[in-house]
Short mmCIF file of C-alpha atoms in Angstrom, two decimals:
data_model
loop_
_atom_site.label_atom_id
_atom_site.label_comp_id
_atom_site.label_asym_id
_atom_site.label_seq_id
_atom_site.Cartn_x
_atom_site.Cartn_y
_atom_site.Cartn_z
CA UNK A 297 -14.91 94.48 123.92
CA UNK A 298 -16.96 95.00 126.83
CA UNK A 299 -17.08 92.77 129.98
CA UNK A 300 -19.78 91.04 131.38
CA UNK A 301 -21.58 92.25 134.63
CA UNK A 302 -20.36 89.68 137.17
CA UNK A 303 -23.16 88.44 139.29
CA UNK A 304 -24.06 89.75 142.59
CA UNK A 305 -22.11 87.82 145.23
CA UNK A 306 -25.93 87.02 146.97
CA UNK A 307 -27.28 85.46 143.87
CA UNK A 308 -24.08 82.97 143.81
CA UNK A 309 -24.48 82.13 147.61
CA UNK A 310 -27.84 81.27 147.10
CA UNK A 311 -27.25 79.17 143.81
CA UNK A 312 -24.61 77.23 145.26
CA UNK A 313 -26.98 76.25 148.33
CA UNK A 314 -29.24 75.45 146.45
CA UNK A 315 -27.24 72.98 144.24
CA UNK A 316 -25.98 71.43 147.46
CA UNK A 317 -29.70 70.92 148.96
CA UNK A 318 -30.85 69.53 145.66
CA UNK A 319 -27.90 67.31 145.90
CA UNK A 320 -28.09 66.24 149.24
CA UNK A 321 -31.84 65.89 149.18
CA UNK A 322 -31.65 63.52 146.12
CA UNK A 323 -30.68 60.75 148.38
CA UNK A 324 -33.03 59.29 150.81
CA UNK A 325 -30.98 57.54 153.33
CA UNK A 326 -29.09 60.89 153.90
CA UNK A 327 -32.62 62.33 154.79
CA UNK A 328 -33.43 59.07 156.73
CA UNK A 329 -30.19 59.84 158.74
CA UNK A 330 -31.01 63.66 158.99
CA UNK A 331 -27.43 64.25 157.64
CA UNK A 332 -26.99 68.32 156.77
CA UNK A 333 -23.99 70.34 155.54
CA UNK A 334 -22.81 73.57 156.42
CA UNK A 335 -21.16 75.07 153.45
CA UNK A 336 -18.75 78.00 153.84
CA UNK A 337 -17.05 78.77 150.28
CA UNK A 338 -16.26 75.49 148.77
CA UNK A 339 -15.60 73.86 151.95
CA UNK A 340 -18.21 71.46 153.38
CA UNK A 341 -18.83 70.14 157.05
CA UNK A 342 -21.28 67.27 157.65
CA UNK A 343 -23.88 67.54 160.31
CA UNK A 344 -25.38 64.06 161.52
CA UNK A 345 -28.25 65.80 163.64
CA UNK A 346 -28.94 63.69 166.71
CA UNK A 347 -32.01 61.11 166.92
CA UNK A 348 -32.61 58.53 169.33
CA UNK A 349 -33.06 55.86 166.46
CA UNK A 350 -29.21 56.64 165.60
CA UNK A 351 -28.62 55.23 169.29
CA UNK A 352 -27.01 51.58 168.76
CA UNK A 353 -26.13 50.60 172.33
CA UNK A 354 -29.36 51.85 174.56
CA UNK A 355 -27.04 51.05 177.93
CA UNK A 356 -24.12 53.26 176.78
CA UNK A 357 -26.22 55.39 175.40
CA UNK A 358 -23.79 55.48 171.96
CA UNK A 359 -24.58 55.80 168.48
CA UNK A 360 -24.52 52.78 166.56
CA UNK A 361 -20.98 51.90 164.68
CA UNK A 362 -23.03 51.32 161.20
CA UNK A 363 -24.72 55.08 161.38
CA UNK A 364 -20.87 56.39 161.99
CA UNK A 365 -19.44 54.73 158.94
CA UNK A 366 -22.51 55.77 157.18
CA UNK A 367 -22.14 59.20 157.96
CA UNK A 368 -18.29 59.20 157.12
CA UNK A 369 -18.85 57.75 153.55
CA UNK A 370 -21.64 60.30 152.82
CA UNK A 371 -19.39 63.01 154.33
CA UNK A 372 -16.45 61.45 151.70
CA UNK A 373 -18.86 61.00 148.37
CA UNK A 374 -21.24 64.50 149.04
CA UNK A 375 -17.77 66.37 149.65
CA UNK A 376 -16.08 64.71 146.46
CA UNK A 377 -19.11 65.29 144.56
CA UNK A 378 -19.13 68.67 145.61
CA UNK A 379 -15.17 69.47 144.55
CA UNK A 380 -15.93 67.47 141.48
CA UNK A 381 -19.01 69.53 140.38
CA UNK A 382 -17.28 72.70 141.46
CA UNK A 383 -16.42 74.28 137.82
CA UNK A 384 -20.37 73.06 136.70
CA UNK A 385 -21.86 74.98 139.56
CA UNK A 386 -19.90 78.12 139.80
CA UNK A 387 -20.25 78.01 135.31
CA UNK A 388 -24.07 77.62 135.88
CA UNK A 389 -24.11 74.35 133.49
CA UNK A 390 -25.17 72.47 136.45
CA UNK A 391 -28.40 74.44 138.09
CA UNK A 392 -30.83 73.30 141.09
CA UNK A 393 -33.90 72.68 138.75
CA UNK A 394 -31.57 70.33 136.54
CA UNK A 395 -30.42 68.16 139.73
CA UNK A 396 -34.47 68.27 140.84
CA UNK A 397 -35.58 67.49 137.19
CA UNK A 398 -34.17 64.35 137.61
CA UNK A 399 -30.55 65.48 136.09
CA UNK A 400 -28.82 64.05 138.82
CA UNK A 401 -24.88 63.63 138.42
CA UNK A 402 -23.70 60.35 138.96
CA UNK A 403 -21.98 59.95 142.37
CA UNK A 404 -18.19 58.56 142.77
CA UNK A 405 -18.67 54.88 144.05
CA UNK A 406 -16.90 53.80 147.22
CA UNK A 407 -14.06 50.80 146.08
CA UNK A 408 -12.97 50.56 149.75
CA UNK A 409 -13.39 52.31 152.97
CA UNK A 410 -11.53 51.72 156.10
CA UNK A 411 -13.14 52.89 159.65
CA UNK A 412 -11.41 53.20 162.92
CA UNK A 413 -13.78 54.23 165.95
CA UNK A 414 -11.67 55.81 168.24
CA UNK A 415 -14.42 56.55 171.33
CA UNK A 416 -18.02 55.72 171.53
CA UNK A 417 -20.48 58.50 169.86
CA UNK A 418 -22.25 60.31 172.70
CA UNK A 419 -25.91 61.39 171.86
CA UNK A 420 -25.39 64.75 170.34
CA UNK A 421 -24.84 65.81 166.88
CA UNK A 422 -21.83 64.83 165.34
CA UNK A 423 -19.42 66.93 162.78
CA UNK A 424 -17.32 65.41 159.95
CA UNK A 425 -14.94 66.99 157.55
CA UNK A 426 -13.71 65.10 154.35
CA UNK A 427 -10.04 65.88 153.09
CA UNK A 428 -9.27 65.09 149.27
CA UNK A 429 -5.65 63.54 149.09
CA UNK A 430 -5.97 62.99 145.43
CA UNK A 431 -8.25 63.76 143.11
CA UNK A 432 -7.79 62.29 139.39
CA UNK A 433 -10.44 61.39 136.64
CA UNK A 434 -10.89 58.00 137.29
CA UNK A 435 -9.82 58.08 141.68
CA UNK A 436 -9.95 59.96 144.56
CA UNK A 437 -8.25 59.29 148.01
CA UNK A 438 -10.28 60.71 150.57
CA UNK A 439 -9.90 61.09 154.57
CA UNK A 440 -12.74 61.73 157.08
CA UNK A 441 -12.43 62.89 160.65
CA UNK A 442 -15.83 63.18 162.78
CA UNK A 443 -16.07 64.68 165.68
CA UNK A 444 -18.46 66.00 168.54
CA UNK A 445 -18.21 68.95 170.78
CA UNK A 446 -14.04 69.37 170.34
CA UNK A 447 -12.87 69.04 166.58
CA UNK A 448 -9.48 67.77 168.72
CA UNK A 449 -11.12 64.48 170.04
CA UNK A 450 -12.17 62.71 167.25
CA UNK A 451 -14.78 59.71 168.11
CA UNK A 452 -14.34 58.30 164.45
CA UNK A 453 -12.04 58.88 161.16
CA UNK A 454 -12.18 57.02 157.72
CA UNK A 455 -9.84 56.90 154.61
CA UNK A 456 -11.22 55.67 151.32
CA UNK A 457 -10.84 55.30 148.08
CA UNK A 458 -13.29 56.25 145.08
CA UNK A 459 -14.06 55.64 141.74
CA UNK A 460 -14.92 58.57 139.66
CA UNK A 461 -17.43 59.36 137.60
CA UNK A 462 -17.08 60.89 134.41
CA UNK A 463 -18.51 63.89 133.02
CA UNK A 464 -20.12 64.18 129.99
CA UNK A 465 -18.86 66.06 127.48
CA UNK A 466 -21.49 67.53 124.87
#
């Protein structure tokens, strides 16, 4: 029995960016935010790119508390999404042109989620990192640390909890 060819290594980089984009660009008030992620392998880090309409206190200047819980949650559902869709992406059952035909997967909904700002946000880009503490079909548990120019002084960290969506199986 002969073996398939397996694909270039290229080809997968570039279809697994381009899931994530189509993903991440399905939702406007991640573009209204300018929120980004830098993937490396399966792991995902959340850029909220610095504006001066994310500035909450003008005097300070800080960012404002609701754009920092914003940006944790989306950091929490994109990266869940993302762990959840892994097999579909890396099968090619879920492609780009499917998530921009309008064959967008259903995102896990937030049940609770529990902020504690631990220092004002400076103007500057931020950095957030979700971690997955459990994973099932129907939950997740999911922590969030954000960060700015040292990933040791946190200015924010969330933990939340998730109701998953369900595939469909065909």
């Amino acid at each position: 029995m002969a073996r398939s060819k397996p694909e270039l290594m290229q080809v997968v980089k570039q279809r697994r960016d381009a899931t994530l984009n189509a993903l991440v660009g399905g939702v406007p008030y991640i573009q209204f935010l300018d929120i980004t992620f830098d993937r490396r392998g399966d792991e995902l880090t959340g850029v909220l790119n610095f504006d001066d309409k994310l500035i909450g206190n003008p005097f300070l200047p800080a960012i404002h508390g609701g754009v920092t819980a914003a940006f944790l949650e989306v950091t929490a559902v994109i990266s869940l999404s993302w762990s959840h869709l892994w097999p579909l992406i890396e099968s090619g059952e879920l492609s780009p042109e499917d998530i921009e035909a309008g064959n967008m997967p259903a995102f896990p909904k937030t049940i609770d989620l529990t902020v504690d700002y631990l220092r004002s946000g400076l103007p500057r880009d931020a950095y957030a990192r979700a971690y997955i503490s459990r994973a099932g079909r129907r939950y997740a548990s999911v922590r969030v640390e954000a960060w700015q120019d040292n990933h040791d002084k946190l200015f924010a960290q969330a933990s939340g909890h998730f109701l998953m969506p369900q595939l469909k199986t065909e």
